[in-house]
CSV table of C-alpha atoms and ligand atoms in Angstrom, one decimal:
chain,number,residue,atom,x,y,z
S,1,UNK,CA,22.4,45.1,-20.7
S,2,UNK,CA,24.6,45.7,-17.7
S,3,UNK,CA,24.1,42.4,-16.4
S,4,UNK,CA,24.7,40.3,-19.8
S,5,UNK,CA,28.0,42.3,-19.8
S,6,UNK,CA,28.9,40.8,-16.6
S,7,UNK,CA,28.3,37.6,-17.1
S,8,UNK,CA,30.0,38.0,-20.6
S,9,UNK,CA,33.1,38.9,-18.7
S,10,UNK,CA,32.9,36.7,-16.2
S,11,UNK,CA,32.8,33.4,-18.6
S,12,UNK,CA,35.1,34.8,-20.4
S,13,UNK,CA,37.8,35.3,-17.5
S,14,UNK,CA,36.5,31.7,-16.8
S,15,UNK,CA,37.1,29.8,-19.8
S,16,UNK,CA,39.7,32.3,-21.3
S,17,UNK,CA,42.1,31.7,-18.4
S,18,UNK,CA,42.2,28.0,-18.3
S,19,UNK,CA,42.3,27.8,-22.0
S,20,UNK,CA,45.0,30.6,-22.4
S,21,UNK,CA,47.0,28.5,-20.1
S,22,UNK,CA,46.3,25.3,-21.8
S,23,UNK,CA,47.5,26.2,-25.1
S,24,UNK,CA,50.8,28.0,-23.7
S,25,UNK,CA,51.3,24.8,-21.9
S,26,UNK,CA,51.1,22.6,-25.2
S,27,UNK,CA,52.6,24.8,-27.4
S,28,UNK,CA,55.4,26.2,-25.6
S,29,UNK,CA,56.1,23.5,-22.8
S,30,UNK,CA,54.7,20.3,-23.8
S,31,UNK,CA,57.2,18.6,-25.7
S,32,UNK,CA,60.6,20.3,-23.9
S,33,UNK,CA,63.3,17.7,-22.8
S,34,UNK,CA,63.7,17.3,-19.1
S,35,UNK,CA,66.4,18.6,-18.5
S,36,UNK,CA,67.5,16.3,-15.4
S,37,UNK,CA,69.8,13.4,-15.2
S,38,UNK,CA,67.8,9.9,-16.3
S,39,UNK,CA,69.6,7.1,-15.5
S,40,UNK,CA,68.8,3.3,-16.6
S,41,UNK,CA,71.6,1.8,-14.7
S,42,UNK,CA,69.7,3.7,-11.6
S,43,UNK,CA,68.4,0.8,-9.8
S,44,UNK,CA,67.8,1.7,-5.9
S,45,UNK,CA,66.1,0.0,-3.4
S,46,UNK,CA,62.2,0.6,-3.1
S,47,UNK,CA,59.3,0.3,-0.7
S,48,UNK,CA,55.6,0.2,-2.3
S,49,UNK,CA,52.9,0.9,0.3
S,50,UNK,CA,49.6,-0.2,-0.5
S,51,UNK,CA,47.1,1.0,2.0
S,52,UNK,CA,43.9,-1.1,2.2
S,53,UNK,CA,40.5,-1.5,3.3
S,54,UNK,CA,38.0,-3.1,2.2
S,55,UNK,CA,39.7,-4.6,-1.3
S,56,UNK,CA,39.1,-8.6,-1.3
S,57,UNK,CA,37.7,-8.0,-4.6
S,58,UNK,CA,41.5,-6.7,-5.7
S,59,UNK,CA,44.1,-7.0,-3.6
S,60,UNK,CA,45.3,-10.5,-5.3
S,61,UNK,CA,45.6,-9.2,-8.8
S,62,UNK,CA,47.1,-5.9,-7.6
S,63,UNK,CA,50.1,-8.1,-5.4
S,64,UNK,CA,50.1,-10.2,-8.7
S,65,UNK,CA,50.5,-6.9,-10.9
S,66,UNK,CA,53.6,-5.7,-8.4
S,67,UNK,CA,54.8,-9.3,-8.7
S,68,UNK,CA,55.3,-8.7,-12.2
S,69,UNK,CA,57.2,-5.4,-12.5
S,70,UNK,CA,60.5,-6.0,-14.4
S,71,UNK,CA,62.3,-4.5,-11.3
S,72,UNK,CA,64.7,-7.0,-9.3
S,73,UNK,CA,62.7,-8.6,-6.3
S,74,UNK,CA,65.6,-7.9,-4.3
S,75,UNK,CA,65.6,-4.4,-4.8
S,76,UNK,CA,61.7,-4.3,-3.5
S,77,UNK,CA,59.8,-4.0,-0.3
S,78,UNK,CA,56.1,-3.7,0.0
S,79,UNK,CA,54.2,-3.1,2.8
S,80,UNK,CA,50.2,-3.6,3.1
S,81,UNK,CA,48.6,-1.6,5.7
S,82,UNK,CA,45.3,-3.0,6.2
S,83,UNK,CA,42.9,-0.7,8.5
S,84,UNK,CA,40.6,-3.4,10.4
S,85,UNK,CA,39.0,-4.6,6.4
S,86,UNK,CA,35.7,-6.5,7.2
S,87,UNK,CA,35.8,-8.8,4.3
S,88,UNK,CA,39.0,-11.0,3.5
S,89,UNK,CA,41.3,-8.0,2.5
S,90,UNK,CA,44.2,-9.5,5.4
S,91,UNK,CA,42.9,-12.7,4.5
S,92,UNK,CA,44.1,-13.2,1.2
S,93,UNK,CA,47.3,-11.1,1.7
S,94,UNK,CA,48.1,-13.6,3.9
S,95,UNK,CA,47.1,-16.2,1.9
S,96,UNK,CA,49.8,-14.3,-0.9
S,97,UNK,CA,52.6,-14.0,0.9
S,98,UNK,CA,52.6,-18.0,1.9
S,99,UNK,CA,52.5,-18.8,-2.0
S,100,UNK,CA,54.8,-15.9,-2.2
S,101,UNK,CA,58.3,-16.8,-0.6
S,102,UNK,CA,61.1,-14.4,-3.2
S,103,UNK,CA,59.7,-11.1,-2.3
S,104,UNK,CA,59.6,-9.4,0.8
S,105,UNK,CA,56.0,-8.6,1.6
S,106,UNK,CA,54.5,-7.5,5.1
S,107,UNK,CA,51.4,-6.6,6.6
S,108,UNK,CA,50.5,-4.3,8.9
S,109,UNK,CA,47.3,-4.8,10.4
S,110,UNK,CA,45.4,-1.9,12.0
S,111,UNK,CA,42.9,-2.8,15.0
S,112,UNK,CA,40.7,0.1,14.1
S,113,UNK,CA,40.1,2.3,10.5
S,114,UNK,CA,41.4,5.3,11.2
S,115,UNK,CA,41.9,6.8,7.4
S,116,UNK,CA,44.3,5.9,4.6
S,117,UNK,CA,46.1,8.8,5.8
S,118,UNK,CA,46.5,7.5,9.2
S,119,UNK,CA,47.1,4.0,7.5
S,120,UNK,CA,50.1,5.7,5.1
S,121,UNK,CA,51.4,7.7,8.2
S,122,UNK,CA,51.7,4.3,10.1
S,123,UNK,CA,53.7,2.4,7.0
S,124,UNK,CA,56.4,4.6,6.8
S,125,UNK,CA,57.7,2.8,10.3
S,126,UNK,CA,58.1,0.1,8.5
S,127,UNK,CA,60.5,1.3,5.3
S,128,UNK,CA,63.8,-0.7,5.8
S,129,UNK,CA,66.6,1.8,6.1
S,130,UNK,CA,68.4,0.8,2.7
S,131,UNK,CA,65.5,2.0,0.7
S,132,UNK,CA,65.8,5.1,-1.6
S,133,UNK,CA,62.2,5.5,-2.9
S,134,UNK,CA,58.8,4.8,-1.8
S,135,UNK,CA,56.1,4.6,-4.2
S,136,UNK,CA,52.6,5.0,-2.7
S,137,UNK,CA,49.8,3.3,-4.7
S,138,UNK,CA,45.6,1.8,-4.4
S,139,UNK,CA,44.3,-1.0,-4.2
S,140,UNK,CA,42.1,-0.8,-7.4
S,141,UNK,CA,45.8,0.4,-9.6
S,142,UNK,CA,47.2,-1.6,-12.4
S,143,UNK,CA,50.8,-0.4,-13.0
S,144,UNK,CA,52.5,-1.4,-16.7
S,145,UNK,CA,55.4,-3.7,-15.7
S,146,UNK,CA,57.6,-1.1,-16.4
S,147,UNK,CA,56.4,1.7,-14.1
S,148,UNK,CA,58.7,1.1,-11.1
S,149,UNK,CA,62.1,0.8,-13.4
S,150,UNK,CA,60.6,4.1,-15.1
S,151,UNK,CA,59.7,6.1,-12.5
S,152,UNK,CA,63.2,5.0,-10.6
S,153,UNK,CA,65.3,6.3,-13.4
S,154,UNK,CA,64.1,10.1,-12.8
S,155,UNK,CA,65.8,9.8,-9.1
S,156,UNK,CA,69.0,9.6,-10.5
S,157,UNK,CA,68.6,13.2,-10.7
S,158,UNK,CA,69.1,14.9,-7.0
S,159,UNK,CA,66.6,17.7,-7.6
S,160,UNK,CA,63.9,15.0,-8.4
S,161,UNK,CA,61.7,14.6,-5.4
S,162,UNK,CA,58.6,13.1,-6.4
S,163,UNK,CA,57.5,11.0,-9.5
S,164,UNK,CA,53.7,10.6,-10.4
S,165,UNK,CA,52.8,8.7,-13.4
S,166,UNK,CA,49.0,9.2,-15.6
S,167,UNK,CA,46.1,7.6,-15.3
S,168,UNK,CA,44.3,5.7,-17.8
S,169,UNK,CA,40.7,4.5,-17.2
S,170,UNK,CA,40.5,0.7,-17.9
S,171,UNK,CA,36.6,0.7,-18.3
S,172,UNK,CA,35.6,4.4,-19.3
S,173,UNK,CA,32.2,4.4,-20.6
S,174,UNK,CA,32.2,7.9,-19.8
S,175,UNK,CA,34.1,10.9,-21.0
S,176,UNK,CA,36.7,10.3,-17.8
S,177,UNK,CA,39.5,9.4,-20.4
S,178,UNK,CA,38.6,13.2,-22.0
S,179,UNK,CA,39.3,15.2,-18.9
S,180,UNK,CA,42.0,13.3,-18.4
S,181,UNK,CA,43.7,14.0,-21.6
S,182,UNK,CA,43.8,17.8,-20.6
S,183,UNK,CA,44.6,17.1,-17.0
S,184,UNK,CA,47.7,15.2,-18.4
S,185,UNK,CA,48.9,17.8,-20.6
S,186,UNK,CA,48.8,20.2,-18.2
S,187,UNK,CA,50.3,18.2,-14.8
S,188,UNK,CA,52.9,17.0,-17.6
S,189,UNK,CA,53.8,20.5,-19.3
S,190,UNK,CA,54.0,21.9,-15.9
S,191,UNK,CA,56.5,18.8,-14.5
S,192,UNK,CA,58.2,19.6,-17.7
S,193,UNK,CA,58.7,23.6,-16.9
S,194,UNK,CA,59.7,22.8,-13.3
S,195,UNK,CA,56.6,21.3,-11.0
S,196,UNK,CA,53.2,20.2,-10.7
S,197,UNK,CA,51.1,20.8,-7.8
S,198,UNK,CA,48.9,17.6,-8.5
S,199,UNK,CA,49.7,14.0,-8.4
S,200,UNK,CA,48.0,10.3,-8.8
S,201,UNK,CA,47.4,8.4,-5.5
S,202,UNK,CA,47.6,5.1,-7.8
S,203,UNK,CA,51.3,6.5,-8.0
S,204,UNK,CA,53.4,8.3,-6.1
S,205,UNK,CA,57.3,7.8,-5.9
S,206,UNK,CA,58.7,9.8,-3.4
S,207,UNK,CA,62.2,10.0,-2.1
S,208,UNK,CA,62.8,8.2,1.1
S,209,UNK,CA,65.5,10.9,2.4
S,210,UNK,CA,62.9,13.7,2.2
S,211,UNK,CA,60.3,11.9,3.8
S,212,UNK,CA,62.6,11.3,6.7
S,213,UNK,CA,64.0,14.3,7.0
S,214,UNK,CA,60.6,16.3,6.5
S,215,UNK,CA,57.7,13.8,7.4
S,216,UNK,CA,54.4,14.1,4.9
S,217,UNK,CA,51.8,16.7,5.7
S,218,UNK,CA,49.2,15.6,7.9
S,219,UNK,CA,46.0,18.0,8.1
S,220,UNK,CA,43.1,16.2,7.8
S,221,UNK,CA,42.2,15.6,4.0
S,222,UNK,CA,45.7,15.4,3.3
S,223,UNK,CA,45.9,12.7,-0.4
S,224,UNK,CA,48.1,12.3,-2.8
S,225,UNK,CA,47.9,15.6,-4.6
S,226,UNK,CA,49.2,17.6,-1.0
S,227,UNK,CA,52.2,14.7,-0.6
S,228,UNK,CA,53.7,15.5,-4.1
S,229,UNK,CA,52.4,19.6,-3.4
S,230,UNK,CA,54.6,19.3,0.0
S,231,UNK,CA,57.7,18.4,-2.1
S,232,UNK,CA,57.7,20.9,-4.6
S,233,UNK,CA,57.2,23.5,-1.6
S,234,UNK,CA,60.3,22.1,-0.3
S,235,UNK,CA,62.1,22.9,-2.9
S,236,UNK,CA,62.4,19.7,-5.1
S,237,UNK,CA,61.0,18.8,-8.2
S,238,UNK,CA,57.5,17.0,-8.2
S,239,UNK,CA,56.7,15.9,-11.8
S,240,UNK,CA,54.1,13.7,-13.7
S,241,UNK,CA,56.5,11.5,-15.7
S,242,UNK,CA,55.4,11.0,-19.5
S,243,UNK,CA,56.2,7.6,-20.0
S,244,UNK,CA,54.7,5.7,-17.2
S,245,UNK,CA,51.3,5.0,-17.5
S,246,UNK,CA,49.0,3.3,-14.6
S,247,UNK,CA,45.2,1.9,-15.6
S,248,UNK,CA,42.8,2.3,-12.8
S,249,UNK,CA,38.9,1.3,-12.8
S,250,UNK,CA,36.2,3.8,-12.5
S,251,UNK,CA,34.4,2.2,-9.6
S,252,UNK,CA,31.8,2.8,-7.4
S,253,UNK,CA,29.6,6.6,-6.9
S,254,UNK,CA,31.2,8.4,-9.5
S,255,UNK,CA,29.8,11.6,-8.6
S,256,UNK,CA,30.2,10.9,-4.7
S,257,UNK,CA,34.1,10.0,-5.8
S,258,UNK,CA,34.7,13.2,-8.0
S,259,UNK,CA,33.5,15.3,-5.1
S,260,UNK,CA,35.7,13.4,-2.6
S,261,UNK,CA,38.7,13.9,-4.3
S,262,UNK,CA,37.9,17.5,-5.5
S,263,UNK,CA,37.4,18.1,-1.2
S,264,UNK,CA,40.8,16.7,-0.7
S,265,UNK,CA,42.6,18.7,-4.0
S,266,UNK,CA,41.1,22.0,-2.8
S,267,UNK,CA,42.2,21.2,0.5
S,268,UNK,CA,45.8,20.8,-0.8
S,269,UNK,CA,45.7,24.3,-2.5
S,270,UNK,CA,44.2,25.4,0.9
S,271,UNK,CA,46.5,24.2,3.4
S,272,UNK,CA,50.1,22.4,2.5
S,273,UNK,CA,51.6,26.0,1.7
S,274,UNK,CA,50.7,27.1,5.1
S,275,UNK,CA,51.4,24.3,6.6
S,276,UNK,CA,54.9,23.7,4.7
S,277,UNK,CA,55.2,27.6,6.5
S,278,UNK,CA,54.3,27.0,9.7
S,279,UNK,CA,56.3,23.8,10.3
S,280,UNK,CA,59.5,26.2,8.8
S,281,UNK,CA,60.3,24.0,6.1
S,282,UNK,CA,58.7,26.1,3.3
S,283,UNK,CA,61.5,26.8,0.6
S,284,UNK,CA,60.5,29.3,-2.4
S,285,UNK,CA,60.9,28.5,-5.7
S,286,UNK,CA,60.0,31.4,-8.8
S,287,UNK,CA,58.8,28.9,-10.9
S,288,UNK,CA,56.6,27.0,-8.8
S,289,UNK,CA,55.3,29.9,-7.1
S,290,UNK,CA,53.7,31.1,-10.5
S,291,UNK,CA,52.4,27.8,-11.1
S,292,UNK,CA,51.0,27.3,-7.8
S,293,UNK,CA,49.3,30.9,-7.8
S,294,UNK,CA,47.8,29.9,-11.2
S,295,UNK,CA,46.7,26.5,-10.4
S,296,UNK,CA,45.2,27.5,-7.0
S,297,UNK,CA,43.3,30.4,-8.8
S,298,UNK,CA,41.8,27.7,-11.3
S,299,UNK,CA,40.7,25.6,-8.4
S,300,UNK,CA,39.8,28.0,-5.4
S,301,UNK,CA,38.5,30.8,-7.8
S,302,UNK,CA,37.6,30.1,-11.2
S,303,UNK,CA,34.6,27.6,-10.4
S,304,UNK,CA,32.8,30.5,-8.6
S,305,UNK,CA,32.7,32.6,-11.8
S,306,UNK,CA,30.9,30.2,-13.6
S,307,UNK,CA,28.4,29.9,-11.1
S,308,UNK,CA,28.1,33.6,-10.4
S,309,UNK,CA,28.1,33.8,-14.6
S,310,UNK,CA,25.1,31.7,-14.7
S,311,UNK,CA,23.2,33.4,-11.8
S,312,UNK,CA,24.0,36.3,-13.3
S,313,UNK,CA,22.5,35.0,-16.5
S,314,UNK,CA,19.0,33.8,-14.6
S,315,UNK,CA,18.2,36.5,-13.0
S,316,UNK,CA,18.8,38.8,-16.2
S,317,UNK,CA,16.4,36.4,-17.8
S,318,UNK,CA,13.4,36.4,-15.1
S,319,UNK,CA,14.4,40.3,-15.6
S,320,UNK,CA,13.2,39.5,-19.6
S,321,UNK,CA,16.7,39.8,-21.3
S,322,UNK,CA,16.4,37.6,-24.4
S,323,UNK,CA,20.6,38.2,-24.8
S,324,UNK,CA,20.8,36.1,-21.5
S,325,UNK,CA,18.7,33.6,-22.5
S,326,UNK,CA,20.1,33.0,-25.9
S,327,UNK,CA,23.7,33.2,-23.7
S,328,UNK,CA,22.4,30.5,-21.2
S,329,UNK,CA,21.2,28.2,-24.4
S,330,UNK,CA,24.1,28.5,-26.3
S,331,UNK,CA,26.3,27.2,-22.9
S,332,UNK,CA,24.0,24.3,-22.9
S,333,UNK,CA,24.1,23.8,-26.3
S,334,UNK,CA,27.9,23.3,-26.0
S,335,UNK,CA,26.8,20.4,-23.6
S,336,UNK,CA,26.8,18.1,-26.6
S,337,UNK,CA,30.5,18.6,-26.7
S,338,UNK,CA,32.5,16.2,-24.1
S,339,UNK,CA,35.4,18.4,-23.5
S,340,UNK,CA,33.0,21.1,-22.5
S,341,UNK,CA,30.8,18.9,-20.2
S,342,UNK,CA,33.5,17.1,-18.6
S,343,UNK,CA,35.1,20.9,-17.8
S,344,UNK,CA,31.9,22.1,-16.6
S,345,UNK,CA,31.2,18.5,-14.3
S,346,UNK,CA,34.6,19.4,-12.7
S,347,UNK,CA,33.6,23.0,-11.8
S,348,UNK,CA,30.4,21.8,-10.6
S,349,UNK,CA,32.7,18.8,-8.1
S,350,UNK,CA,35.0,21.6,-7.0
S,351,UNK,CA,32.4,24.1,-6.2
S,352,UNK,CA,30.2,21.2,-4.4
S,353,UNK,CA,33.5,20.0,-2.7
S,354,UNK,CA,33.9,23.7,-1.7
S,355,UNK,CA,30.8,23.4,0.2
S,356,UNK,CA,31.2,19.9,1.5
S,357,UNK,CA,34.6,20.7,3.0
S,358,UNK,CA,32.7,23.0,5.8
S,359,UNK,CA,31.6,20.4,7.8
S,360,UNK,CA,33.6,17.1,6.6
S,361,UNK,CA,36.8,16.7,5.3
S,362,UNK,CA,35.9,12.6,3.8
S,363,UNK,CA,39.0,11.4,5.7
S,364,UNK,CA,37.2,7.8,5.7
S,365,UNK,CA,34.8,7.2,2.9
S,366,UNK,CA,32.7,4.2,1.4
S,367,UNK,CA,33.7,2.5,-1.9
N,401,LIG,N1,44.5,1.4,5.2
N,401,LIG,C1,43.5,2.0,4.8
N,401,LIG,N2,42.6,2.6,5.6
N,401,LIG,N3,43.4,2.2,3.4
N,401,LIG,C2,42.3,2.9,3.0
N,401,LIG,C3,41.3,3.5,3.8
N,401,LIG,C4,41.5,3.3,5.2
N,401,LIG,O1,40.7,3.8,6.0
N,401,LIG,N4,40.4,4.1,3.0
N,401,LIG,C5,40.8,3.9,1.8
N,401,LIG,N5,41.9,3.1,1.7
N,401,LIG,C6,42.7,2.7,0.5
N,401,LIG,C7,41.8,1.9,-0.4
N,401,LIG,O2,41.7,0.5,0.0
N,401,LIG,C8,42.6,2.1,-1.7
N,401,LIG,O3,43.7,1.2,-1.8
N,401,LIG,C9,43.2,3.5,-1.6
N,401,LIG,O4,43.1,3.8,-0.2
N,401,LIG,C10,42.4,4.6,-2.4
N,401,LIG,O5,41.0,4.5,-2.0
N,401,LIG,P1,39.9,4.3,-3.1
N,401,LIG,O6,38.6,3.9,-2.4
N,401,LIG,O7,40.4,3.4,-4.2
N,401,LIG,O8,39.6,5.7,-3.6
N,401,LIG,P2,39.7,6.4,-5.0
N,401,LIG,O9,39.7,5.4,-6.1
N,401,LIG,O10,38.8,7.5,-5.1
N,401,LIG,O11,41.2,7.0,-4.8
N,401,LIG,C11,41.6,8.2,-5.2
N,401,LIG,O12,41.2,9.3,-4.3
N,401,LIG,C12,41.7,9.2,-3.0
N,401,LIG,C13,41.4,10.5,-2.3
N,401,LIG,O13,40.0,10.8,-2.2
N,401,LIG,C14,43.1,8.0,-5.2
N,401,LIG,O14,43.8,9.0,-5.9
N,401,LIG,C15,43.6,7.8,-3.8
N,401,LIG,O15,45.0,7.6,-3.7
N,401,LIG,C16,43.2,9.0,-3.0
N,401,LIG,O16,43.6,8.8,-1.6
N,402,LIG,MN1,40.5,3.7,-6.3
C-alpha cells in the first residue's frame, strides 16, 4: 500500500504542478495588457540571419516569403550563412539574389559545417552598423507578411530585448498543433507577466545593441531557447509576442527532432544562468527568477517523477497490488486523450534527451 501511495504522490506533484501553473497562467495572466511602449511608427533598421545547410528544397520560397514582408526593403538586411551545403542550397541563393537586385542580400559561405551555432556566431560580423534588430529564423519557416513590422513595434519599448513569435504547424497530422496550444499559453502568459525562458528558432528578434555589447552564449548546444534565456538574465524583457504567428513544417524524424531540441532546451535550463554568471553579466530580476526556478523544475525535474511514478507502479504490480495495476491502466487509458499523450511524449523527449546529452550535445544533426 506504501508503494501505491508513492507513486500516488508522485503523479500527483507531477501533473498537479504543471497544471496548477497552467491555469494561474490563463486565468490570472493570459489576457493582461503589456504594459510596454508599442509603437507603429517604430520602423528601425533590421538584419534577418538565415543559417543554412542543406535546404535546396526551401531556401527559394523562404527568400520569397522575406521578400514579401510589408516592411520597407530599405530598412532590411539579410544574411545567409551557408555551412559547406552539399546540394544547391548556395546555388540557388545565388541564383536569388541576381533576379533580386532591391534588397540587400549576402551570403556567407562556410568551407566546412561547423554547426548552426557556429554558422549564427559567424553572421553577426556581418550586421551593418545602422541596424537595430536582428531576427534569427530557419530555413523550413514561413513568417505572415506582417511578422517583421509586428515584432519591430515591441522595440520601441527600451526594456524589450527579445521578441519570439508562435509556431503553427502547416501540415500537422499529429497532435503537434495540441502541445503547442499549451506551450503558447504559457511562453505567452509568462512574456506577459515579465519573461519567458523559451523562444522559437523560426523567430527570434533580438536587439542589435545587446548582442554587441554582450555577445550570445556559446556552450555547445546553445539554440534559440538559451539566446532569448541569455536576455532575460541580463536583465531585459524576452517575450513571445501574441500577434505574430510563423507556420513551420513538421519535417523529417519526428521523434529524432523532439529529442534534439529537448537536448538543447534542457541544456539552456542547465547552463546559460551559469554561464550569464560566470562571464559577469548576470543581472537578477524577482520576477524572472521565479519563472526560471519554475520552468527549470518542469524541465530538469518533473519528467523524472513520472518515470520514477511508473516504476514505482511496476514493481508494486509484479509485487501483486491490484491498486497499481488499475493505477497504471487508468494512465493508459487517458492515452486516448491527445493533451494527455502529447504531455506524456514530451516527458518521455526530455527524459530521453536527459540521457542523450551525456555523451552528445547534437550540435550538427541530419534533417
Ligand atoms: N549554417 C548552418 N550550419 N545552418 C544549419 C546547420 C549548420 O551546420 N545545421 C542546421 N542549420 C540550419 C537549417 O538549415 C535550418 O535553417 C535551421 O538551422 C534549423 O534547422 P532544422 O534542421 O530546420 O531544425 P529544426 O526544424 O528541428 O529546428 C528547430 O530546432 C533547432 C535546435 O535543435 C529550430 O527551432 C531551430 O532554430 C533550432 O536551432
Ligand atoms: Mn526546421
Amino acid at each position: 500500500m506504501l508503494l501505491e501511495l508513492l507513486a500516488l504522490v508522485l503523479a500527483g506533484i507531477h501533473f498537479g504542478v504543471p497544471l496548477i501553473y497552467y491555469l494561474y497562467l490563463k486565468s490570472r495572466c493570459l489576457n493582461k495588457s503589456w504594459n510596454i511602449k508599442i509603437e507603429e511608427i517604430y520602423k528601425p533598421k533590421v538584419t534577418i540571419v538565415l543559417p543554412t545547410y542543406n535546404e535546396a528544397e526551401f531556401i527559394w520560397q523562404r527568400l520569397d516569403n522575406i521578400y514579401a514582408q510589408d516592411y520597407p526593403k530599405e530598412l532590411m538586411e539579410v544574411v545567409v550563412v551557408d555551412s559547406a551545403s552539399e546540394d544547391r542550397t548556395a546555388d540557388l541563393v545565388k541564383k536569388w539574389i541576381s533576379e533580386h537586385n532591391n534588397i540587400d542580400l549576402k551570403l556567407i559561405e562556410e568551407p566546412v559545417r561547423k554547426g548552426k551555432l557556429s554558422a549564427v556566431l559567424e553572421s553577426l560580423k556581418y550586421v551593418s552598423s545602422e541596424s537595430s534588430i536582428v531576427i534569427f529564423t530557419d530555413a523550413d519557416a514561413l513568417w505572415e507578411p506582417n511578422a517583421l513590422r509586428k515584432a519591430t513595434m515591441y522595440f520601441a519599448d527600451p526594456t524589450i530585448g527579445a521578441v519570439t513569435s508562435s509556431i503553427v504547424y502547416s501540415n500537422d497530422k499529429t497532435f503537434e498543433n495540441t502541445y503547442r496550444d499549451y506551450y503558447n499559453t504559457v511562453r505567452i502568459a509568462e512574456s506577459k507577466i515579465y519573461s519567458t525562458p523559451v523562444h522559437n528558432g523560426p523567430f527570434l528578434a533580438i536587439r542589435t545593441e545587446l548582442l554587441r555589447k554582450f555577445g550570445l552564449p556559446v556552450f555547445p548546444g546553445s539554440d534559440d531557447s538559451s539566446f532569448g534565456s541569455y536576455i532575460a538574465l541580463l536583465g531585459f524583457r524576452a517575450i513571445q509576442a501574441d500577434d505574430i504567428a510563423v507556420k513551420e513544417p513538421v519535417r523529417g524524424s519526428q521523434f529524432r527532432r523532439k529529442v534534439r531540441r529537448a537536448q538543447h532546451l534542457l541544456l539552456n535550463f542547465l547552463k546559460t544562468k551559469q554561464y550569464a554568471k560566470k562571464i559577469g553579466v548576470y543581472e537578477s530580476t524577482e520576477t524572472f527568477e521565479k519563472i526560471w526556478k519554475i520552468e527549470w523544475w518542469l524541465h530538469v525535474v518533473n519528467p523524472w517523477l513520472l518515470i520514477t511514478c511508473i516504476i514505482v507502479l511496476l514493481i508494486s504490480v509484479s509485487c501483486g497490488s491490484f491498486a497499481a495495476l488499475i493505477i497504471l491502466g487508468m494512465g493508459l487509458m487517458f492515452l486516448t486523450l491527445k493533451t494527455y499523450r502529447a504531455w506524456i511524449l514530451q516527458q518521455l523527449y526530455l527524459v530521453i534527451a536527459a540521457v542523450r546529452n551525456l555523451w552528445t550535445k547534437e550540435t550538427l544533426w541530419s534533417k
